[in-house]
Structure formats: C-alpha cells, structure tokens
Amino acid sequence: MPTALIRRPSPRLAEGLVTHIERTPVDLDLAATQWQTYVDALHRTGWETVEVPPIDECPDSVFIEDTMVVYGDLAVIARAGADERRPEAAAAEETVAKQGYRIAHIADPGTLDGGDVLKIGSTIYVGHGGRTNAKGIEQLRDAFAPLGADVRAVPVQKVLHLKSAVTALPDGTVIGYEPLVDDPSAFDSFRPVPEESGAHVVLLGEDRLLMAASAPKSAELFAELGYTPVVVDISEFEKLEGCVTCLSVRLRR
Ligand SMILES: NC(=O)NCCC[C@H](N)C(=O)O
C-alpha cells in the first residue's frame, strides 16, 4: 500500500503566514474537519497515512509538503525560506527516516520549500522565488543528480510556491492558471486551466486526481480528459495559501 505523510493542524493555524493574498479569518473547527476529510480521501483511495508528530507552536506545520523532497530512496530535508517554519523539519526528518529513506539536507545559505518542487518522472522542476534560492536549488541538484534526476530551475514571482502555480497530470502535462504562471514555456508541455486552484492536483493513482472544491470547472475539464477528480473542500487552508499538494508527502517507493 502506498504511504503518505501527514501532520495534524496546529491550534495556532489561524496565525499562519500569508504573503500574496489578504488575510481572512480561519475557522479552526472547520479546518480540523476539512483536514480529516482530506485524510479520509487518501484512505478511501488506497493510501496508508503516517502522522508526523504535531508541532503546536508552528502555525503552518500542517503544510507538511514543505519540509522535504523525496526522490528514489533519498529524502532531502528542506531548509524553509521562512525562518519561522524551520523548526517543522526535525520531526518530519525522523518520521521519513523511519520509513527507510536515506537523508540529506539543504544547508545554510540554501533555502528551499518542498512546495517549490514539481517532479515529473526524472525531471524535477524547482521554483526559484520567494522561498527557494539559487543555493537551495544547487544543493537539491547535487543530491538528486546521482540518482539520474534532471533538476531544472524555473522562475516563481507571482505566487508563493511553484506548485501554487502549476502541477502535472499523470501523462506529464503541466497544468496552470496562466495569469499566475511566470513562464509557461519553461515546461515541456503546458495546458491552461480555468481556475487558480484548478492548477493543483495530487495524483492518487489509477487516473484519480485529488483536487479542491474551489475549482469545479477544472474538475469538469479533467473528467472530460478521462480522469476521475476526487474533490475535497480545503477552504480554510486556502486562506493561508495552502493547496491540496501541501497537506501530504507521498512516498512512492
Ligand atoms: N506547499 C504549499 O503550498 N505550502 C503552503 C504553505 C502556506 C503557508 N501559509 C506559508 O506561507 O508557508
């Protein structure tokens, strides 16, 4: 059974960072329900989940994706671009090590958030922007090149992370809401979607795409293309610039 790492929301979730959008109040009870629904959707589609111990003092800790990048048998532990998120990594490292992964680290002066990393086969796109710097990208390349990965830097200026702008369909087509994609030509194949959050899909296997309820037109488009959208409402996390990808780390080995 494939495994995904998850982390329970902090009671301080509402204080999470907001960079490119206006802050609006977060409903903690609703966030807890939505998180459970997200986890249930993983279980329903055949995923086992492993919880990283919660870290209550870090408001953004639910966004577990940002703590690491996993490729082959190696987990590279990120060094968050936002100082206040750095303490999130330690327990995530312990948990992924227990799953049998080798560990490497992004080190000072490198910074990198997992949300900036989009893997498509052996191509790894890394967003160079507000959270991930050139040194972080260089270190990620040094870690994964020996495993055969082609690490390519792409610009991210308009949104928080690369994967806030684009993700990819199972056939490798990169999807994005064009007004928020810095350079669509950076990708081998690009297809526009009609909504911002329509750009965010988590591949669950067997052509199923986990996606947010806020992108109904994109869900319709994917269904027409032969995929099966699995829709979850994550409104409270979207208020903090989170999306479906950032609430889990899928371990595909
Ligand atoms: N990978 C992601 O999309 N992470 C979302 C992180 C949101 C959080 N409020 C932050 O600004 O770091």
Short mmCIF file of C-alpha atoms and ligand atoms in Angstrom, two decimals:
data_model
loop_
_atom_site.label_atom_id
_atom_site.label_comp_id
_atom_site.label_asym_id
_atom_site.label_seq_id
_atom_site.Cartn_x
_atom_site.Cartn_y
_atom_site.Cartn_z
CA MET A 1 0.00 0.00 0.00
CA PRO A 2 1.44 3.44 -0.87
CA THR A 3 2.12 5.71 2.08
CA ALA A 4 1.62 9.43 2.64
CA LEU A 5 2.99 11.55 5.48
CA ILE A 6 0.54 13.97 7.06
CA ARG A 7 0.58 16.31 10.06
CA ARG A 8 -2.32 17.45 12.20
CA PRO A 9 -3.06 21.22 12.15
CA SER A 10 -1.62 23.34 14.96
CA PRO A 11 -4.07 25.10 17.30
CA ARG A 12 -2.30 28.27 16.08
CA LEU A 13 -3.17 27.55 12.42
CA ALA A 14 -5.03 30.86 12.05
CA GLU A 15 -1.72 32.72 12.58
CA GLY A 16 -0.16 31.05 9.52
CA LEU A 17 1.84 33.11 7.04
CA VAL A 18 0.07 35.00 4.28
CA THR A 19 2.16 36.58 1.51
CA HIS A 20 0.30 37.09 -1.77
CA ILE A 21 -3.32 37.27 -0.59
CA GLU A 22 -5.23 39.24 2.01
CA ARG A 23 -5.61 37.67 5.46
CA THR A 24 -9.13 36.42 6.26
CA PRO A 25 -10.17 34.68 9.49
CA VAL A 26 -9.66 30.92 9.64
CA ASP A 27 -12.31 28.71 11.27
CA LEU A 28 -10.29 26.19 13.31
CA ASP A 29 -13.09 23.68 13.78
CA LEU A 30 -13.86 23.69 10.08
CA ALA A 31 -10.14 23.35 9.31
CA ALA A 32 -9.97 20.26 11.56
CA THR A 33 -12.96 18.71 9.77
CA GLN A 34 -11.54 19.54 6.34
CA TRP A 35 -8.17 18.04 7.28
CA GLN A 36 -9.88 14.81 8.38
CA THR A 37 -11.84 14.72 5.13
CA TYR A 38 -8.58 15.10 3.19
CA VAL A 39 -7.04 12.22 5.14
CA ASP A 40 -10.18 10.12 4.63
CA ALA A 41 -9.94 10.72 0.86
CA LEU A 42 -6.39 9.33 0.92
CA HIS A 43 -7.53 6.24 2.84
CA ARG A 44 -10.54 5.74 0.57
CA THR A 45 -8.27 5.68 -2.47
CA GLY A 46 -5.88 3.10 -1.04
CA TRP A 47 -3.29 5.20 0.77
CA GLU A 48 -1.93 4.43 4.18
CA THR A 49 -1.05 7.55 6.19
CA VAL A 50 1.73 8.08 8.71
CA GLU A 51 1.41 11.06 11.02
CA VAL A 52 4.42 13.23 11.69
CA PRO A 53 4.15 14.27 15.37
CA PRO A 54 2.35 17.63 15.55
CA ILE A 55 4.22 20.81 16.39
CA ASP A 56 1.73 23.10 18.03
CA GLU A 57 3.97 26.18 18.16
CA CYS A 58 4.28 26.32 14.35
CA PRO A 59 1.07 27.66 12.77
CA ASP A 60 1.96 26.41 9.26
CA SER A 61 3.07 22.91 10.29
CA VAL A 62 0.06 21.21 8.66
CA PHE A 63 1.69 22.07 5.31
CA ILE A 64 3.98 19.05 5.64
CA GLU A 65 4.94 19.03 1.96
CA ASP A 66 7.28 21.95 2.52
CA THR A 67 9.57 20.04 4.90
CA MET A 68 11.15 17.67 2.38
CA VAL A 69 11.60 16.42 -1.17
CA VAL A 70 11.63 12.67 -1.72
CA TYR A 71 13.07 11.07 -4.86
CA GLY A 72 14.12 7.43 -5.20
CA ASP A 73 15.39 6.27 -1.82
CA LEU A 74 16.54 9.74 -0.73
CA ALA A 75 14.67 12.35 1.33
CA VAL A 76 16.20 15.82 1.17
CA ILE A 77 15.14 17.73 4.25
CA ALA A 78 14.28 21.30 3.31
CA ARG A 79 15.51 24.49 4.95
CA ALA A 80 12.39 26.66 4.95
CA GLY A 81 12.53 30.01 3.17
CA ALA A 82 10.54 31.49 6.08
CA ASP A 83 12.58 31.44 9.33
CA GLU A 84 9.53 30.76 11.49
CA ARG A 85 8.91 27.48 9.65
CA ARG A 86 12.41 25.99 10.21
CA PRO A 87 11.50 24.04 13.40
CA GLU A 88 8.98 22.00 11.41
CA ALA A 89 11.64 19.88 9.69
CA ALA A 90 13.17 17.87 12.57
CA ALA A 91 10.24 15.57 13.36
CA ALA A 92 9.44 15.18 9.67
CA GLU A 93 13.03 14.01 9.12
CA GLU A 94 12.74 11.42 11.91
CA THR A 95 9.49 10.11 10.51
CA VAL A 96 10.72 9.72 6.93
CA ALA A 97 13.98 8.14 8.14
CA LYS A 98 11.89 5.52 9.99
CA GLN A 99 10.20 4.77 6.67
CA GLY A 100 13.60 3.63 5.39
CA TYR A 101 14.73 6.66 3.40
CA ARG A 102 18.29 7.96 3.28
CA ILE A 103 18.54 11.54 4.44
CA ALA A 104 20.30 14.62 3.04
CA HIS A 105 19.82 18.27 4.00
CA ILE A 106 19.54 21.66 2.38
CA ALA A 107 22.10 23.70 4.35
CA ASP A 108 22.74 27.38 5.04
CA PRO A 109 22.83 29.57 2.90
CA GLY A 110 20.47 27.43 0.85
CA THR A 111 16.72 27.72 1.35
CA LEU A 112 14.07 25.51 -0.19
CA ASP A 113 10.39 24.71 0.43
CA GLY A 114 9.03 21.39 -0.80
CA GLY A 115 6.12 23.28 -2.36
CA ASP A 116 8.57 24.66 -4.92
CA VAL A 117 9.43 21.22 -6.27
CA LEU A 118 7.44 19.51 -9.04
CA LYS A 119 8.59 16.03 -10.05
CA ILE A 120 7.57 14.60 -13.42
CA GLY A 121 9.30 11.29 -13.99
CA SER A 122 13.02 12.03 -13.72
CA THR A 123 12.54 15.75 -14.41
CA ILE A 124 12.45 17.87 -11.27
CA TYR A 125 11.31 21.48 -11.73
CA VAL A 126 12.25 23.79 -8.87
CA GLY A 127 10.73 27.21 -8.42
CA HIS A 128 13.26 29.98 -7.79
CA GLY A 129 11.35 32.64 -5.90
CA GLY A 130 10.33 33.96 -2.51
CA ARG A 131 11.07 30.78 -0.55
CA THR A 132 13.67 28.84 -2.56
CA ASN A 133 17.01 30.41 -3.51
CA ALA A 134 19.70 29.52 -6.07
CA LYS A 135 21.89 27.78 -3.46
CA GLY A 136 18.96 25.62 -2.36
CA ILE A 137 18.36 24.58 -5.97
CA GLU A 138 22.06 23.81 -6.47
CA GLN A 139 22.08 21.62 -3.34
CA LEU A 140 18.96 19.78 -4.46
CA ARG A 141 20.60 19.14 -7.84
CA ASP A 142 23.75 17.80 -6.14
CA ALA A 143 21.59 15.45 -4.05
CA PHE A 144 19.40 14.07 -6.84
CA ALA A 145 21.63 14.17 -9.95
CA PRO A 146 23.45 10.97 -8.88
CA LEU A 147 20.03 9.27 -8.88
CA GLY A 148 19.50 10.27 -12.52
CA ALA A 149 17.26 13.30 -11.96
CA ASP A 150 17.36 16.35 -14.22
CA VAL A 151 16.83 19.33 -11.85
CA ARG A 152 15.63 22.45 -13.69
CA ALA A 153 15.13 25.89 -12.11
CA VAL A 154 12.06 27.88 -13.18
CA PRO A 155 11.02 31.38 -12.07
CA VAL A 156 8.26 31.90 -9.46
CA GLN A 157 7.33 35.52 -8.77
CA LYS A 158 3.55 35.70 -8.91
CA VAL A 159 2.64 33.13 -6.25
CA LEU A 160 4.08 31.57 -3.09
CA HIS A 161 5.45 28.33 -4.49
CA LEU A 162 5.95 26.68 -7.89
CA LYS A 163 3.15 24.25 -7.06
CA SER A 164 0.83 27.16 -6.23
CA ALA A 165 1.15 27.93 -9.96
CA VAL A 166 1.46 24.52 -11.62
CA THR A 167 1.28 20.77 -11.05
CA ALA A 168 1.09 17.96 -13.60
CA LEU A 169 -1.39 15.40 -14.89
CA PRO A 170 -0.46 11.69 -14.87
CA ASP A 171 0.67 11.96 -18.54
CA GLY A 172 3.21 14.65 -17.59
CA THR A 173 1.27 17.64 -18.96
CA VAL A 174 1.91 20.65 -16.74
CA ILE A 175 -1.30 22.44 -15.80
CA GLY A 176 -1.59 26.02 -14.62
CA TYR A 177 -3.82 29.04 -14.37
CA GLU A 178 -2.00 31.17 -16.91
CA PRO A 179 -2.23 34.62 -15.26
CA LEU A 180 -0.22 33.18 -12.34
CA VAL A 181 2.39 31.20 -14.26
CA ASP A 182 5.60 33.17 -14.73
CA ASP A 183 6.85 31.27 -17.78
CA PRO A 184 4.63 28.55 -19.30
CA SER A 185 7.33 27.92 -21.94
CA ALA A 186 9.67 26.63 -19.20
CA PHE A 187 7.74 23.33 -19.31
CA ASP A 188 7.91 20.65 -21.98
CA SER A 189 4.12 20.64 -22.33
CA PHE A 190 1.68 23.09 -20.75
CA ARG A 191 -2.12 23.15 -20.61
CA PRO A 192 -4.05 26.10 -19.15
CA VAL A 193 -6.87 25.51 -16.64
CA PRO A 194 -9.74 27.92 -15.95
CA GLU A 195 -9.23 28.43 -12.19
CA GLU A 196 -6.32 29.20 -9.90
CA SER A 197 -6.84 26.15 -7.68
CA GLY A 198 -7.57 24.02 -10.76
CA ALA A 199 -3.80 24.03 -11.19
CA HIS A 200 -3.39 21.91 -8.05
CA VAL A 201 -3.77 18.15 -8.34
CA VAL A 202 -2.39 15.30 -6.26
CA LEU A 203 -2.01 12.10 -8.27
CA LEU A 204 -3.67 9.32 -6.31
CA GLY A 205 -3.05 6.57 -8.87
CA GLU A 206 -5.39 4.95 -11.41
CA ASP A 207 -6.10 8.33 -13.04
CA ARG A 208 -7.61 9.75 -9.86
CA LEU A 209 -6.81 13.39 -9.11
CA LEU A 210 -7.25 14.83 -5.64
CA MET A 211 -8.30 18.45 -6.03
CA ALA A 212 -10.01 21.34 -4.27
CA ALA A 213 -13.73 22.01 -4.35
CA SER A 214 -12.93 25.60 -5.35
CA ALA A 215 -12.11 24.51 -8.91
CA PRO A 216 -15.32 22.95 -10.34
CA LYS A 217 -14.66 23.98 -13.96
CA SER A 218 -11.19 22.46 -13.90
CA ALA A 219 -12.63 19.26 -12.36
CA GLU A 220 -15.05 19.10 -15.28
CA LEU A 221 -12.19 19.58 -17.74
CA PHE A 222 -10.18 16.76 -16.15
CA ALA A 223 -13.22 14.47 -16.18
CA GLU A 224 -13.63 15.18 -19.92
CA LEU A 225 -9.98 14.20 -20.37
CA GLY A 226 -10.77 10.82 -18.77
CA TYR A 227 -9.52 11.45 -15.24
CA THR A 228 -11.50 10.96 -12.02
CA PRO A 229 -11.49 14.01 -9.78
CA VAL A 230 -11.61 13.29 -6.04
CA VAL A 231 -12.83 16.58 -4.61
CA VAL A 232 -12.19 17.92 -1.09
CA ASP A 233 -13.08 21.27 0.40
CA ILE A 234 -9.94 22.87 1.86
CA SER A 235 -11.19 26.48 2.08
CA GLU A 236 -9.60 27.13 5.49
CA PHE A 237 -6.15 26.10 4.21
CA GLU A 238 -6.59 28.11 1.00
CA LYS A 239 -6.96 31.20 3.21
CA LEU A 240 -3.32 30.60 4.19
CA GLU A 241 -2.12 29.99 0.62
CA GLY A 242 -2.20 26.24 1.10
CA CYS A 243 -3.43 23.81 -1.54
CA VAL A 244 -4.12 20.08 -1.84
CA THR A 245 -0.50 19.23 -2.56
CA CYS A 246 0.89 20.80 0.59
CA LEU A 247 -1.09 18.70 3.09
CA SER A 248 0.81 15.46 2.42
CA VAL A 249 4.08 13.95 1.24
CA ARG A 250 3.53 10.88 -0.89
CA LEU A 251 6.13 8.16 -0.55
CA ARG A 252 6.04 6.23 -3.79
CA ARG A 253 8.86 3.78 -3.38
N1 LIG B 1 3.37 23.73 -0.33
C1 LIG B 1 2.50 24.68 -0.05
O1 LIG B 1 1.72 25.09 -0.91
N2 LIG B 1 2.52 25.20 1.17
C2 LIG B 1 1.66 26.22 1.61
C3 LIG B 1 2.28 26.96 2.74
C4 LIG B 1 1.41 28.07 3.24
C5 LIG B 1 1.96 28.78 4.44
N3 LIG B 1 0.99 29.71 4.93
C6 LIG B 1 3.24 29.52 4.13
O2 LIG B 1 3.17 30.69 3.77
O3 LIG B 1 4.31 28.95 4.24
#
